[in-house]
Amino acid sequence: MAVLKVIEVLANSDESWEDATQKAVTQAAKSVKNIRSVYVNEQSATVKDGKIDDYRVNVKITFEVK
């Protein structure tokens, strides 16, 4: 049996929601090992001059505790 923990991470990108998600995982991986999955909980964006300026995600990252 594995013991798993979930943390919530907020991240943003000026490119895409996928890039923001990757940034969240990359940043979490600096201090958390054994990441197993990422769940995108929320997506949002800011708009400037009629165009998306910043993509934002709220993700849940699951990792195994050893």
Short mmCIF file of N, CA and C in Angstrom, two decimals:
data_model
loop_
_atom_site.label_atom_id
_atom_site.label_comp_id
_atom_site.label_asym_id
_atom_site.label_seq_id
_atom_site.Cartn_x
_atom_site.Cartn_y
_atom_site.Cartn_z
N MET A 1 0.84 -1.17 0.00
CA MET A 1 0.00 0.00 0.00
C MET A 1 0.89 1.25 0.00
N ALA A 2 0.54 2.22 -0.82
CA ALA A 2 1.28 3.47 -0.90
C ALA A 2 0.54 4.56 -0.13
N VAL A 3 1.31 5.45 0.46
CA VAL A 3 0.75 6.63 1.12
C VAL A 3 0.96 7.81 0.18
N LEU A 4 -0.14 8.48 -0.18
CA LEU A 4 -0.07 9.60 -1.11
C LEU A 4 -0.51 10.87 -0.42
N LYS A 5 0.06 11.98 -0.87
CA LYS A 5 -0.31 13.29 -0.35
C LYS A 5 -0.62 14.20 -1.52
N VAL A 6 -1.53 15.14 -1.31
CA VAL A 6 -1.92 16.08 -2.37
C VAL A 6 -1.63 17.49 -1.88
N ILE A 7 -0.98 18.27 -2.75
CA ILE A 7 -0.75 19.69 -2.47
C ILE A 7 -1.40 20.51 -3.58
N GLU A 8 -1.76 21.73 -3.26
CA GLU A 8 -2.35 22.62 -4.23
C GLU A 8 -1.33 23.69 -4.62
N VAL A 9 -1.18 23.92 -5.92
CA VAL A 9 -0.18 24.86 -6.42
C VAL A 9 -0.84 25.79 -7.43
N LEU A 10 -0.51 27.06 -7.36
CA LEU A 10 -0.98 28.05 -8.33
C LEU A 10 0.20 28.43 -9.22
N ALA A 11 -0.05 28.55 -10.51
CA ALA A 11 1.02 28.93 -11.44
C ALA A 11 0.44 29.74 -12.59
N ASN A 12 1.30 30.46 -13.28
CA ASN A 12 0.85 31.24 -14.42
C ASN A 12 1.88 31.20 -15.55
N SER A 13 1.41 31.57 -16.74
CA SER A 13 2.26 31.58 -17.93
C SER A 13 1.71 32.60 -18.91
N ASP A 14 2.58 33.19 -19.70
CA ASP A 14 2.09 34.08 -20.76
C ASP A 14 1.91 33.33 -22.08
N GLU A 15 2.15 31.99 -22.06
CA GLU A 15 2.03 31.18 -23.28
C GLU A 15 0.75 30.38 -23.37
N SER A 16 0.45 29.55 -22.31
CA SER A 16 -0.70 28.65 -22.37
C SER A 16 -1.00 28.06 -21.00
N TRP A 17 -2.19 27.44 -20.88
CA TRP A 17 -2.52 26.73 -19.64
C TRP A 17 -1.62 25.52 -19.47
N GLU A 18 -1.26 24.86 -20.57
CA GLU A 18 -0.36 23.71 -20.49
C GLU A 18 1.00 24.12 -19.94
N ASP A 19 1.50 25.25 -20.41
CA ASP A 19 2.79 25.75 -19.93
C ASP A 19 2.70 26.12 -18.44
N ALA A 20 1.60 26.72 -18.04
CA ALA A 20 1.42 27.06 -16.63
C ALA A 20 1.39 25.80 -15.77
N THR A 21 0.74 24.75 -16.27
CA THR A 21 0.69 23.47 -15.55
C THR A 21 2.09 22.88 -15.43
N GLN A 22 2.85 22.91 -16.50
CA GLN A 22 4.22 22.39 -16.47
C GLN A 22 5.08 23.18 -15.49
N LYS A 23 4.90 24.47 -15.45
CA LYS A 23 5.65 25.30 -14.51
C LYS A 23 5.32 24.93 -13.06
N ALA A 24 4.05 24.63 -12.79
CA ALA A 24 3.65 24.22 -11.45
C ALA A 24 4.33 22.92 -11.05
N VAL A 25 4.34 21.95 -11.96
CA VAL A 25 4.97 20.65 -11.69
C VAL A 25 6.48 20.82 -11.53
N THR A 26 7.11 21.59 -12.40
CA THR A 26 8.55 21.82 -12.32
C THR A 26 8.94 22.47 -11.00
N GLN A 27 8.17 23.46 -10.58
CA GLN A 27 8.48 24.14 -9.32
C GLN A 27 8.27 23.20 -8.13
N ALA A 28 7.18 22.43 -8.13
CA ALA A 28 6.91 21.50 -7.03
C ALA A 28 7.99 20.43 -6.95
N ALA A 29 8.49 19.98 -8.11
CA ALA A 29 9.50 18.92 -8.14
C ALA A 29 10.83 19.35 -7.52
N LYS A 30 11.03 20.64 -7.33
CA LYS A 30 12.25 21.11 -6.68
C LYS A 30 12.29 20.73 -5.20
N SER A 31 11.12 20.57 -4.58
CA SER A 31 11.08 20.24 -3.16
C SER A 31 10.30 18.97 -2.84
N VAL A 32 9.56 18.45 -3.81
CA VAL A 32 8.74 17.25 -3.60
C VAL A 32 9.21 16.16 -4.55
N LYS A 33 9.46 14.99 -4.02
CA LYS A 33 9.88 13.86 -4.85
C LYS A 33 8.70 12.91 -5.06
N ASN A 34 8.84 12.01 -6.00
CA ASN A 34 7.85 10.96 -6.28
C ASN A 34 6.49 11.50 -6.71
N ILE A 35 6.49 12.55 -7.54
CA ILE A 35 5.22 13.08 -8.06
C ILE A 35 4.60 12.03 -8.97
N ARG A 36 3.32 11.76 -8.73
CA ARG A 36 2.61 10.73 -9.49
C ARG A 36 1.61 11.29 -10.49
N SER A 37 0.96 12.43 -10.15
CA SER A 37 -0.03 12.97 -11.07
C SER A 37 -0.28 14.45 -10.78
N VAL A 38 -0.90 15.10 -11.76
CA VAL A 38 -1.32 16.49 -11.61
C VAL A 38 -2.75 16.59 -12.13
N TYR A 39 -3.58 17.27 -11.36
CA TYR A 39 -4.98 17.46 -11.71
C TYR A 39 -5.22 18.96 -11.81
N VAL A 40 -5.68 19.42 -12.98
CA VAL A 40 -5.96 20.83 -13.16
C VAL A 40 -7.34 21.11 -12.56
N ASN A 41 -7.33 21.83 -11.46
CA ASN A 41 -8.55 22.11 -10.71
C ASN A 41 -9.30 23.30 -11.31
N GLU A 42 -8.58 24.36 -11.66
CA GLU A 42 -9.18 25.56 -12.23
C GLU A 42 -8.26 26.18 -13.27
N GLN A 43 -8.88 26.82 -14.25
CA GLN A 43 -8.14 27.59 -15.25
C GLN A 43 -8.76 28.98 -15.31
N SER A 44 -7.91 29.98 -15.46
CA SER A 44 -8.41 31.34 -15.65
C SER A 44 -7.37 32.11 -16.45
N ALA A 45 -7.75 33.30 -16.87
CA ALA A 45 -6.82 34.12 -17.64
C ALA A 45 -7.14 35.58 -17.40
N THR A 46 -6.12 36.41 -17.57
CA THR A 46 -6.34 37.85 -17.55
C THR A 46 -6.32 38.34 -18.99
N VAL A 47 -7.06 39.39 -19.24
CA VAL A 47 -7.19 39.93 -20.60
C VAL A 47 -6.70 41.37 -20.62
N LYS A 48 -5.93 41.68 -21.66
CA LYS A 48 -5.44 43.05 -21.84
C LYS A 48 -5.61 43.44 -23.30
N ASP A 49 -6.26 44.52 -23.55
CA ASP A 49 -6.50 45.02 -24.91
C ASP A 49 -7.19 43.97 -25.78
N GLY A 50 -8.13 43.24 -25.20
CA GLY A 50 -8.90 42.27 -25.96
C GLY A 50 -8.21 40.95 -26.24
N LYS A 51 -7.03 40.73 -25.65
CA LYS A 51 -6.29 39.49 -25.85
C LYS A 51 -5.87 38.91 -24.51
N ILE A 52 -5.73 37.58 -24.47
CA ILE A 52 -5.29 36.94 -23.23
C ILE A 52 -3.86 37.37 -22.93
N ASP A 53 -3.68 37.85 -21.72
CA ASP A 53 -2.39 38.37 -21.30
C ASP A 53 -1.63 37.37 -20.43
N ASP A 54 -2.37 36.60 -19.61
CA ASP A 54 -1.73 35.70 -18.66
C ASP A 54 -2.65 34.51 -18.38
N TYR A 55 -2.14 33.31 -18.55
CA TYR A 55 -2.89 32.08 -18.28
C TYR A 55 -2.58 31.64 -16.86
N ARG A 56 -3.62 31.27 -16.11
CA ARG A 56 -3.43 30.86 -14.71
C ARG A 56 -4.08 29.51 -14.46
N VAL A 57 -3.41 28.69 -13.66
CA VAL A 57 -3.97 27.40 -13.28
C VAL A 57 -3.85 27.19 -11.77
N ASN A 58 -4.80 26.46 -11.26
CA ASN A 58 -4.78 25.98 -9.88
C ASN A 58 -4.76 24.47 -10.01
N VAL A 59 -3.67 23.82 -9.62
CA VAL A 59 -3.52 22.39 -9.81
C VAL A 59 -3.35 21.66 -8.47
N LYS A 60 -3.72 20.40 -8.49
CA LYS A 60 -3.48 19.52 -7.35
C LYS A 60 -2.43 18.51 -7.78
N ILE A 61 -1.34 18.44 -7.05
CA ILE A 61 -0.24 17.55 -7.37
C ILE A 61 -0.20 16.43 -6.33
N THR A 62 -0.22 15.20 -6.82
CA THR A 62 -0.20 14.02 -5.94
C THR A 62 1.18 13.40 -5.96
N PHE A 63 1.71 13.10 -4.77
CA PHE A 63 3.01 12.45 -4.69
C PHE A 63 2.99 11.39 -3.61
N GLU A 64 3.90 10.42 -3.76
CA GLU A 64 4.00 9.32 -2.80
C GLU A 64 4.92 9.71 -1.66
N VAL A 65 4.47 9.44 -0.45
CA VAL A 65 5.28 9.68 0.74
C VAL A 65 5.97 8.37 1.10
N LYS A 66 7.28 8.40 1.21
CA LYS A 66 8.02 7.17 1.53
C LYS A 66 8.55 7.20 2.93
#
